[in-house]
Coordinates of C-alpha atoms and ligand atoms in Angstrom, one line a residue:
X1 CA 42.0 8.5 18.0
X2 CA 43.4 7.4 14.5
X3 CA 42.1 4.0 15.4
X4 CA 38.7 5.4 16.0
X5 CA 38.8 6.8 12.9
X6 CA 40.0 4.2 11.2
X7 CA 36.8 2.1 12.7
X8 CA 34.6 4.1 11.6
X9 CA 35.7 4.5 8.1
X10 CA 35.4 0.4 8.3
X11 CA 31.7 0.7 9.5
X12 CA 30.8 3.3 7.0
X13 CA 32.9 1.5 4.3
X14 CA 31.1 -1.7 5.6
X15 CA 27.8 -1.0 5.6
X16 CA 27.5 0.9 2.1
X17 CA 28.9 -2.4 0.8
X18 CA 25.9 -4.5 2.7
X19 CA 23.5 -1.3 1.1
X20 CA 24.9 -2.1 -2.6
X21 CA 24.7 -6.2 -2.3
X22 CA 21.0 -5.8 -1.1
X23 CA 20.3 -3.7 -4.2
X24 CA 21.9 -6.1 -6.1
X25 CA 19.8 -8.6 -4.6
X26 CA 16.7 -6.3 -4.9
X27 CA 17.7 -4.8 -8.8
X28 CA 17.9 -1.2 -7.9
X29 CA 19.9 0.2 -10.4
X30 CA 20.7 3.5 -9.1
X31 CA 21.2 2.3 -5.6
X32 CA 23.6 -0.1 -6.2
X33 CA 25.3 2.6 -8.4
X34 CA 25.3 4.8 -5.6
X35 CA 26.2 2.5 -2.9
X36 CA 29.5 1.3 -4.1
X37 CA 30.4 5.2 -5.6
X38 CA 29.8 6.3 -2.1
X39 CA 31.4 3.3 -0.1
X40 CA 34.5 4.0 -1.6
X41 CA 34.1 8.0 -1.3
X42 CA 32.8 8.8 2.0
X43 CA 35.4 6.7 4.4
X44 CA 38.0 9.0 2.4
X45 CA 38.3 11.9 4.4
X46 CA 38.0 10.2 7.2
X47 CA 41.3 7.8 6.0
X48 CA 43.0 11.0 5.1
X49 CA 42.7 12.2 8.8
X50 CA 44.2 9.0 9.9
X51 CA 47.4 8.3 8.1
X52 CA 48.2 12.1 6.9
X53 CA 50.3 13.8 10.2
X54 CA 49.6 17.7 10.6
X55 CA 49.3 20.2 12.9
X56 CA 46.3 19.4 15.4
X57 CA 45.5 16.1 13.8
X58 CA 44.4 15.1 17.1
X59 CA 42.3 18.0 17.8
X60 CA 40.9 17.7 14.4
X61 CA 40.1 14.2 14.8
X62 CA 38.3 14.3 18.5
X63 CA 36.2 17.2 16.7
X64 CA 35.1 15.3 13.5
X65 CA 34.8 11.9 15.3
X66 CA 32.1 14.0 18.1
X67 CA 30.4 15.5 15.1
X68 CA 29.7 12.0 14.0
X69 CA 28.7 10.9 17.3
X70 CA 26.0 13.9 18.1
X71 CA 24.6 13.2 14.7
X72 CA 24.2 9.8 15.3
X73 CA 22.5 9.8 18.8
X74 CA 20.5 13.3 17.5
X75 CA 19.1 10.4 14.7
X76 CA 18.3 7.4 16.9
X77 CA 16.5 9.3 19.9
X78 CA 13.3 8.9 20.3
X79 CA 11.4 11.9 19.2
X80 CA 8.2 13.1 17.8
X81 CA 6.6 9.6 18.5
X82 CA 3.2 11.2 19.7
X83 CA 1.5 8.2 21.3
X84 CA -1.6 10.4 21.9
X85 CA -1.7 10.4 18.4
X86 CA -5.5 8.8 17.0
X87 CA -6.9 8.7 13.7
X88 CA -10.2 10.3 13.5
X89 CA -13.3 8.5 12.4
X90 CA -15.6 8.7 9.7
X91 CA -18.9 10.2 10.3
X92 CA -20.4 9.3 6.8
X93 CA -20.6 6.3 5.3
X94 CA -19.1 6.3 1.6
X95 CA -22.3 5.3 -1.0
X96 CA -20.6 2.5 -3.5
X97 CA -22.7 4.6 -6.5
X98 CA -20.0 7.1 -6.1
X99 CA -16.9 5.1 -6.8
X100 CA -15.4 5.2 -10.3
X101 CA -15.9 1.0 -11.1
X102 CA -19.8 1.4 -10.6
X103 CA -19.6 4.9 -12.6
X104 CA -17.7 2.9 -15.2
X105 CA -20.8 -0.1 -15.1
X106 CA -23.1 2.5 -15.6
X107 CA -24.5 2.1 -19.5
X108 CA -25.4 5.5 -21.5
X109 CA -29.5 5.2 -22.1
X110 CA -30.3 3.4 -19.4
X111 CA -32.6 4.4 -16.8
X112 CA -29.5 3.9 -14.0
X113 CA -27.4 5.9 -15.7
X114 CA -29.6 8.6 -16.5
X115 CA -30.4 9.0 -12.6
X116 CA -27.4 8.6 -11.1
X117 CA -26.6 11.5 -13.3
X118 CA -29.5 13.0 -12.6
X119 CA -28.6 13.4 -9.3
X120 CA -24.8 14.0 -9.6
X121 CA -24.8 15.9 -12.9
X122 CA -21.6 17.8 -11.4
X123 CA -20.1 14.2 -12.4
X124 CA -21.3 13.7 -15.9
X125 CA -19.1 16.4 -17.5
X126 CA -15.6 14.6 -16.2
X127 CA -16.9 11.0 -16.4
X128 CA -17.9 12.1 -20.3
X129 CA -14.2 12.6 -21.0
X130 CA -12.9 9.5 -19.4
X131 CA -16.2 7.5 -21.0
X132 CA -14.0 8.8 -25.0
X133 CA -10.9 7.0 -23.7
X134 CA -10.2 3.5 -24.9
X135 CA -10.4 2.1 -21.4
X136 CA -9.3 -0.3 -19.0
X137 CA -7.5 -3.8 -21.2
X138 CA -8.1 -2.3 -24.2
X139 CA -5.9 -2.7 -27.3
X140 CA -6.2 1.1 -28.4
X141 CA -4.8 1.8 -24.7
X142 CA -1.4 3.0 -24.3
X143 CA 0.3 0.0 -22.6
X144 CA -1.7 -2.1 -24.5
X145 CA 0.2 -5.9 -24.2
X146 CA -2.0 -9.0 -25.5
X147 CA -0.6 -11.6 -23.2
X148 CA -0.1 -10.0 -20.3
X149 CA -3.4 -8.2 -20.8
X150 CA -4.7 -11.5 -21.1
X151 CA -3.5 -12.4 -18.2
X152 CA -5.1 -10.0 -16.4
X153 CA -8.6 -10.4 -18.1
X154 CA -8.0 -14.4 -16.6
X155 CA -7.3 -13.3 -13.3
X156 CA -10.0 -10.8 -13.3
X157 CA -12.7 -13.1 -14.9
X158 CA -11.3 -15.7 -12.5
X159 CA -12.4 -13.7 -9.6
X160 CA -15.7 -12.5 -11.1
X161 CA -16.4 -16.6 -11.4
X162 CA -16.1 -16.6 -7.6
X163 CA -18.0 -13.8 -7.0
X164 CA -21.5 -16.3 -5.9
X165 CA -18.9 -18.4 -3.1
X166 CA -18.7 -15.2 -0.9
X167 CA -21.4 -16.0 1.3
X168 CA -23.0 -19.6 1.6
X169 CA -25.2 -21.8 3.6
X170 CA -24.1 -21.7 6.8
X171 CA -24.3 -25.4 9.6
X172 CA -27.3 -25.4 11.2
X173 CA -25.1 -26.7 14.4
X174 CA -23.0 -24.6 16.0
X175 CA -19.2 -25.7 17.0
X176 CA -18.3 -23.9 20.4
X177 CA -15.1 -22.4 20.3
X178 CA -12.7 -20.6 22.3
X179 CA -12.2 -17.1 20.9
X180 CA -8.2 -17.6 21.6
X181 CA -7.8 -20.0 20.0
X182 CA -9.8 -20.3 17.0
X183 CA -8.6 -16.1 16.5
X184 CA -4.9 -18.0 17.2
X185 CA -5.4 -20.1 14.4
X186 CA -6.8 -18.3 11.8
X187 CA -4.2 -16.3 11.7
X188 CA -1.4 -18.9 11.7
X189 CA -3.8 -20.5 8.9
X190 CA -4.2 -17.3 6.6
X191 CA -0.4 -16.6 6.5
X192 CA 0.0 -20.1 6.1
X193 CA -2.2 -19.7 2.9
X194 CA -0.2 -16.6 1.6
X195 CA -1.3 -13.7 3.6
X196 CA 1.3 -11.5 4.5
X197 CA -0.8 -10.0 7.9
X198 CA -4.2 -10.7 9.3
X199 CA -5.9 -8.9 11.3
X200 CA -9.3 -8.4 13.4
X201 CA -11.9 -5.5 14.5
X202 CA -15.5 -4.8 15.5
X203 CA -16.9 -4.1 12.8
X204 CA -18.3 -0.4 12.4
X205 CA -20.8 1.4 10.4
X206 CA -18.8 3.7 9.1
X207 CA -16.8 0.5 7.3
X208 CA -20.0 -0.4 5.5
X209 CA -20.7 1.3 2.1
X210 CA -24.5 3.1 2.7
X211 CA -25.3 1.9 -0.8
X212 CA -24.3 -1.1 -3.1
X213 CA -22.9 -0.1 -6.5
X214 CA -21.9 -3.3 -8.4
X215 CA -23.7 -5.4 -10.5
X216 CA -27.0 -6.6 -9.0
X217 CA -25.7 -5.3 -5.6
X218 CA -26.7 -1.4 -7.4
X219 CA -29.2 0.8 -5.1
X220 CA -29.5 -2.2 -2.5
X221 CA -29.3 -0.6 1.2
X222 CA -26.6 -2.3 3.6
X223 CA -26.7 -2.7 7.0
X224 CA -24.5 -3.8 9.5
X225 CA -24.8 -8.0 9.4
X226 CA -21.9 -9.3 11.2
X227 CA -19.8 -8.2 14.7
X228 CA -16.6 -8.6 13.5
X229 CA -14.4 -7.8 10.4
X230 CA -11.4 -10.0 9.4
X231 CA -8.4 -8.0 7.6
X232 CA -6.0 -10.2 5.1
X233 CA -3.2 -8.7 3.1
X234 CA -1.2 -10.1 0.6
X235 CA 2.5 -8.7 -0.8
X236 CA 2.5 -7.4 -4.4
X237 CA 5.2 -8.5 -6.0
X238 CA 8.1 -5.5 -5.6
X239 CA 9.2 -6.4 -9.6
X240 CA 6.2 -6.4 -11.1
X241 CA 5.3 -3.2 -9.3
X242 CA 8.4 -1.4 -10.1
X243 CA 7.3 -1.7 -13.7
X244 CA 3.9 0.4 -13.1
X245 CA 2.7 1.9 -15.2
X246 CA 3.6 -1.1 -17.7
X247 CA 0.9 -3.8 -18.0
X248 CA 2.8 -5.8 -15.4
X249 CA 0.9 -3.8 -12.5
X250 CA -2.4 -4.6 -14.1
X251 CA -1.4 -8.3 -14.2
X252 CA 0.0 -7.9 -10.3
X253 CA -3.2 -6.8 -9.2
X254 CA -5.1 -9.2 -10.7
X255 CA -3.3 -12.3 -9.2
X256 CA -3.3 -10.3 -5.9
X257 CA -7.0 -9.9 -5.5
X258 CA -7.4 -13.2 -6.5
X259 CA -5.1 -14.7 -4.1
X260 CA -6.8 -12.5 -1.6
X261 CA -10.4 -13.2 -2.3
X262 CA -9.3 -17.0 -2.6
X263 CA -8.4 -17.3 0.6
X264 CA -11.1 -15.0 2.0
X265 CA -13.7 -17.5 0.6
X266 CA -12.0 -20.3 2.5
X267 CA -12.2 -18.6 5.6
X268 CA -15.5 -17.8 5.3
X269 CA -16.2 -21.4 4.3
X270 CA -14.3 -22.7 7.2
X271 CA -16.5 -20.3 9.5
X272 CA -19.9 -21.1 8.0
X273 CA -18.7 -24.7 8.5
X274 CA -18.1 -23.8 12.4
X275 CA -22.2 -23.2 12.8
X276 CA -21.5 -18.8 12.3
X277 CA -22.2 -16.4 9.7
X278 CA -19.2 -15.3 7.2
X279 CA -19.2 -13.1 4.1
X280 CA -15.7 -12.9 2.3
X281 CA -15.5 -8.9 0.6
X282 CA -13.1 -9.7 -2.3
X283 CA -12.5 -7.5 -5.8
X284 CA -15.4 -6.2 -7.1
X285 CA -18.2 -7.7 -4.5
X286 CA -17.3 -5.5 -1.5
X287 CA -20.0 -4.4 1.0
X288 CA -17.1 -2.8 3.2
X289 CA -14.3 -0.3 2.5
X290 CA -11.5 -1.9 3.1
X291 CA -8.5 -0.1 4.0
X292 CA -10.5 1.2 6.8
X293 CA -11.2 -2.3 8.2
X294 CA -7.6 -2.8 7.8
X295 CA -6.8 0.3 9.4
X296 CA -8.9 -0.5 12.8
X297 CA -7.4 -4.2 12.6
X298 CA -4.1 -2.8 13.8
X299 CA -2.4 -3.3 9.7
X300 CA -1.4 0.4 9.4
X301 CA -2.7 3.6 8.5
X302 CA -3.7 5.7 5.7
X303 CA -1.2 7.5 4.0
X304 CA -1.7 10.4 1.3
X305 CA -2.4 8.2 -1.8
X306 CA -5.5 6.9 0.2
X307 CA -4.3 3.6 0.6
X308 CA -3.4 1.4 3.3
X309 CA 0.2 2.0 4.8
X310 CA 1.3 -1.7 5.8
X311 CA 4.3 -1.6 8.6
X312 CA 7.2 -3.9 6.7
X313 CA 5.3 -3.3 2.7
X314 CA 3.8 0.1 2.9
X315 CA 0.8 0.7 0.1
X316 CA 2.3 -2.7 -1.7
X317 CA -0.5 -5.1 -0.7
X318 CA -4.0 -5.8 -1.7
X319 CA -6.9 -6.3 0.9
X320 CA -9.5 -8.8 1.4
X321 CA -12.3 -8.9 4.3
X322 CA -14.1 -11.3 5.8
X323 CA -16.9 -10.3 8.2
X324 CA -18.2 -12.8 11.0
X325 CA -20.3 -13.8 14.1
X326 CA -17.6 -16.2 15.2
X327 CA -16.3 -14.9 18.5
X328 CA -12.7 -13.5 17.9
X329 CA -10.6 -11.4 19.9
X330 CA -9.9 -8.1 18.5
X331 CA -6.4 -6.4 17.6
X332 CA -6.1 -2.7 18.4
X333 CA -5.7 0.3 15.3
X334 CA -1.8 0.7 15.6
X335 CA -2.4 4.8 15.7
X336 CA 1.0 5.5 14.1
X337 CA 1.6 8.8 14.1
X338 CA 5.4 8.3 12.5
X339 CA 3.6 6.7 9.3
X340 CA 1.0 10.0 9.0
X341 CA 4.4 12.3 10.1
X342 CA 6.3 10.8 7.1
X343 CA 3.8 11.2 4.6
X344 CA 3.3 15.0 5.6
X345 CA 6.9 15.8 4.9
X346 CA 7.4 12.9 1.8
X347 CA 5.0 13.8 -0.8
X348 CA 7.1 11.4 -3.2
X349 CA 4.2 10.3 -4.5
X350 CA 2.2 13.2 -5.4
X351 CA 5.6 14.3 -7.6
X352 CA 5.2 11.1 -9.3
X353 CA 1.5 11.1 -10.1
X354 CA 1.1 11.2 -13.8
X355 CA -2.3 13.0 -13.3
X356 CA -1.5 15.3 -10.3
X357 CA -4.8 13.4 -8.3
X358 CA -2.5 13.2 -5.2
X359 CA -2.9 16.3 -3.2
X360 CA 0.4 18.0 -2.0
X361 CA -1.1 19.4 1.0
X362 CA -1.4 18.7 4.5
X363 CA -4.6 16.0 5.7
X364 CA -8.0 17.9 4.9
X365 CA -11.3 18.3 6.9
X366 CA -13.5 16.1 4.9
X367 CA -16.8 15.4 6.3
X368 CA -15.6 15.8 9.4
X369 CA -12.2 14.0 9.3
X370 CA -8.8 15.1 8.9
X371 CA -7.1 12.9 6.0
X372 CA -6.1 13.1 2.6
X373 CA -8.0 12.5 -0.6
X374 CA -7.3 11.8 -4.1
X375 CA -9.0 12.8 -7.2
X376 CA -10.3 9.9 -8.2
X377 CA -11.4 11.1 -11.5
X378 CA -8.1 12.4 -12.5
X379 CA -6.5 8.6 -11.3
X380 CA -9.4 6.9 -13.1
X381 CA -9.1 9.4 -16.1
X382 CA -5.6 8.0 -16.9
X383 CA -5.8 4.4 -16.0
X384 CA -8.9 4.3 -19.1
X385 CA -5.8 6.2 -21.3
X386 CA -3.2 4.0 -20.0
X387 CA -5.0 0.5 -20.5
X388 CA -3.5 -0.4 -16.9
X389 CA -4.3 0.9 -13.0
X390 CA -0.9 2.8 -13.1
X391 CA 0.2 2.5 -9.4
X392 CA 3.3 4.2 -10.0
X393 CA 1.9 5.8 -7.1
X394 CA 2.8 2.8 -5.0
X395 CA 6.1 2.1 -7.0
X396 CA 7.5 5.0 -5.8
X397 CA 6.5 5.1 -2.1
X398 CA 9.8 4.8 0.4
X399 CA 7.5 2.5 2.3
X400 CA 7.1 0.0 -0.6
X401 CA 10.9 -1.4 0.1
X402 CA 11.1 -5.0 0.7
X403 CA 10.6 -6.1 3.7
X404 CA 14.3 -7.2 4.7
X405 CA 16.6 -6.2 7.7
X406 CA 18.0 -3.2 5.8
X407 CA 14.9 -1.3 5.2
X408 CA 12.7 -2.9 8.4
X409 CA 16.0 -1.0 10.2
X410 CA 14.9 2.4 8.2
X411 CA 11.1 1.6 9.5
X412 CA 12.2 1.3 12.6
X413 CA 14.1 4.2 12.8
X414 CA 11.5 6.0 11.0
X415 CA 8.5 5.0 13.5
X416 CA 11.2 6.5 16.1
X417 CA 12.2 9.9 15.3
X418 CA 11.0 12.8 13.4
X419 CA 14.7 14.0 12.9
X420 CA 15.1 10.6 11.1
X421 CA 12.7 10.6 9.2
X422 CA 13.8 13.8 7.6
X423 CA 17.1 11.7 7.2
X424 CA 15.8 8.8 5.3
X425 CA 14.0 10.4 2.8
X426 CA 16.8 12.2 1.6
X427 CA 18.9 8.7 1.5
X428 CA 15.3 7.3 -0.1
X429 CA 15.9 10.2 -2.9
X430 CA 20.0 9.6 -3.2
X431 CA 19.4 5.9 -3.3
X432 CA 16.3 5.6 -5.1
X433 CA 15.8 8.9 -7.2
X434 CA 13.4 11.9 -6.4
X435 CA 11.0 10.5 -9.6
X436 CA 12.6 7.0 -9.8
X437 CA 13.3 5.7 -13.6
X438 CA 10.0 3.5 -14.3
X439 CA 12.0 0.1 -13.6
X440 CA 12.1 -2.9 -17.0
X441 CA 9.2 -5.3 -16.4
X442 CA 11.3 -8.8 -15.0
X443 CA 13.0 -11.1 -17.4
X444 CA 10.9 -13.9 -17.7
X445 CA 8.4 -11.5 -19.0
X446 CA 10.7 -9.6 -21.9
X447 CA 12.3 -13.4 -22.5
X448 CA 8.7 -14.1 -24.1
X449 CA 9.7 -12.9 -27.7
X450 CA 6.1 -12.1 -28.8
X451 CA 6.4 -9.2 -25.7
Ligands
SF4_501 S1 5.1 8.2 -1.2 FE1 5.5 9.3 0.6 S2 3.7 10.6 0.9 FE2 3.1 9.1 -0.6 S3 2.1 7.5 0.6 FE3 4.3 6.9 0.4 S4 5.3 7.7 2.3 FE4 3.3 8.8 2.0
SF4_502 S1 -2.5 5.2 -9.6 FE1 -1.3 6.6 -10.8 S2 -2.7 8.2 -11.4 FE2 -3.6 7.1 -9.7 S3 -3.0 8.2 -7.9 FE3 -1.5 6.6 -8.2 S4 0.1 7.5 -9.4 FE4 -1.7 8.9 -9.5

């Protein structure tokens, strides 16, 4: 029995030292604080009982050593999995008009603007107040930073330079293919090209916007073009997030929807090359919505803040699309019900909204589908204020962890049992912080003396 004891002090010992290293490795300050306080607390009482001879030390020992045992198979069992579970889908189709980036194109006095808010006048009062507020990049903005705006403005304008290679002339003679093999590929090929997952679904309707709501795209009716719809993500990196709201996570997403979008147009290059019809959907020249294309191609599921949930990054990715006639075989929606579970009892995010737009309830009816929503105004409201797209939102989700054997281990156990689940969000909020500190932007950023 002592030696039992004694083992499992080791393992707990043991394994808080392998928590505190990785967060070393991953600069979490208050995890690796905690880590190495409790590695060389919590096998104490457990020691104490080992080497300290009383009265039923034996008993006392079989008791606390079962204890630990219960707890530990009540943790790993596999419960409230639900593999019934399936995400409804939409009905409606979202009109583009409505989204805050073509509100924000709209020009006062111009015959657009004037009916779009003829129509929607319930919109003009809020979209008057964020319309006073310095806006997105702007010096008067509160995280106002000139070269790492800059940046940004470079990536952004980079990707706006692209915006006529999305679709193209496509060979007049057509390559046959075998579906395997060329779907085989492409995926070996887009991770090859940065991607962290790619996946592949019919595409559906409901992933089309109704109406276009960018640029010369405004007002122009969309209809389904293509049979399939090609998912890419690609990882945000976790320091430059951690930052958010500092103009780091401005500058992240910028080089993240331009690596996405640049290897979208390749592919659908590559495909038009092939004899078939491609259209790559990258930042700001989307005719599909998509986290819901990424959904149905098996990458995860929507969580509360309205993003896509990846498996091994969580909300810490950005999306492109490519939609096709190339015959492809198709990946199944991953219907997770642990992801949608965890969300209902996390709510980490909505704590840390600055602007309260993520909703602390449970998944709404809204037109016709049970999810959540946020208020996009509010978000948008403070990302004009703030000069950056905030995303402390995604800074602060458990799910955002690297992904590396210590937290894939928490996914798993996560995606396996409710009781767990419970479990690891109160380790995420002892390790991590309830409202984690808003992390330093890296080094080689602050080392630039102007900054
Ligand atoms: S922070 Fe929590 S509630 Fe919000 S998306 Fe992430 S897991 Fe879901
Ligand atoms: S980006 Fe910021 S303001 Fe918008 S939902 Fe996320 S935390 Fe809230």
């Amino acid at each position: 029995m002592i030696i039992s004891l004694q083992i499992l002090a080791l393992i707990i010992f043991l394994s808080l030292i392998i928590s505190g290293v990785i967060s070393v490795l991953e600069k979490e300050k208050l995890a690796i604080k905690r880590s190495f306080i409790l590695a060389f607390t919590v096998p104490l009482p457990f020691l104490f009982l080992a080497f300290t001879s009383f009265t039923f030390q034996n008993e006392v020992s079989i008791i606390i050593l079962s204890i630990v045992v219960i707890i530990t198979v009540i943790a790993i069992l596999p419960m409230g999995r639900n593999k019934k579970y399936r995400q409804e889908l939409p009905i409606n189709r979202i009109d583009e008009r409505d989204t805050m980036f073509s509100r924000l194109e709209l020009k006062p006095d111009t015959n657009r603007f004037n009916e779009y808010y003829k129509s929607k006048s319930q919109k003009k009062t809020i979209d008057d107040l964020w319309r006073k507020n310095p806006g997105l990049l702007n010096s008067k903005s509160n995280y106002y930073n000139p070269i790492l705006f800059a940046s940004s403005q470079a990536s952004f304008e980079t990707i706006d330079a692209l915006k006529d290679k999305v679709d193209g002339t496509i060979n007049p003679t057509k390559t046959n293919t075998d579906a395997s093999q060329i779907t085989s590929y492409i995926k070996s090929w887009m991770k090859k090209s940065g991607a962290k997952e790619c996946g592949i679904t019919e595409l559906q309707d409901y992933h089309i916007y109704s109406v276009g709501g960018r640029g010369d795209r405004y007002g122009k009716e969309y209809k389904k073009q293509h049979k399939f719809a090609i998912a890419i993500t690609v990882e945000m990196s976790k320091e430059m997030v951690a930052a958010a709201p500092n103009a780091s996570i401005v500058m992240e997403s910028g080089q993240q929807y331009l690596e996405s979008g640049k290897i979208a147009i390749q592919l659908a290059n590559f495909i038009r090359k092939f004899g078939y019809a491609a259209r790559a959907h990258i930042d700001g020249n989307y005719e599909v919505v998509c986290p819901l294309v990424a959904r149905d191609a098996g990458l995860g599921e929507i969580g509360r803040m309205g993003l896509l949930m990846t498996k091994n990054l969580g909300p810490r990715v950005r999306i492109a699309v490519v939609t096709t006639d190339l015959p492809l075989n198709m990946d199944k929606p991953i219907h997770d019900f642990s992801m949608i579970d965890f969300c209902v009892k996390c709510k980490k995010c909505a704590e840390n909204c600055p602007s309260q737009a993520i909703s602390f309830l449970d998944r709404e009816d809204i037109d016709g589908v049970l999810r959540w929503q946020i208020n996009q105004e509010a978000c948008f409201s403070l990302w004009t204020t703030l000069g950056t797209d905030c995303g402390r939102c995604i800074s602060v989700c458990p799910f955002s962890h690297p992904d590396n054997f210590l937290h894939n281990a928490i996914r798993a156990g996560i995606k396996n049992s409710s009781i767990f689940r419970v479990g690891a969000l109160k380790l995420d909020d002892v390790f991590y912080g309830k409202k984690p500190e808003i992390a330093e932007m890296p080094e080689w950023i602050r080392n630039v003396k102007q900054l």
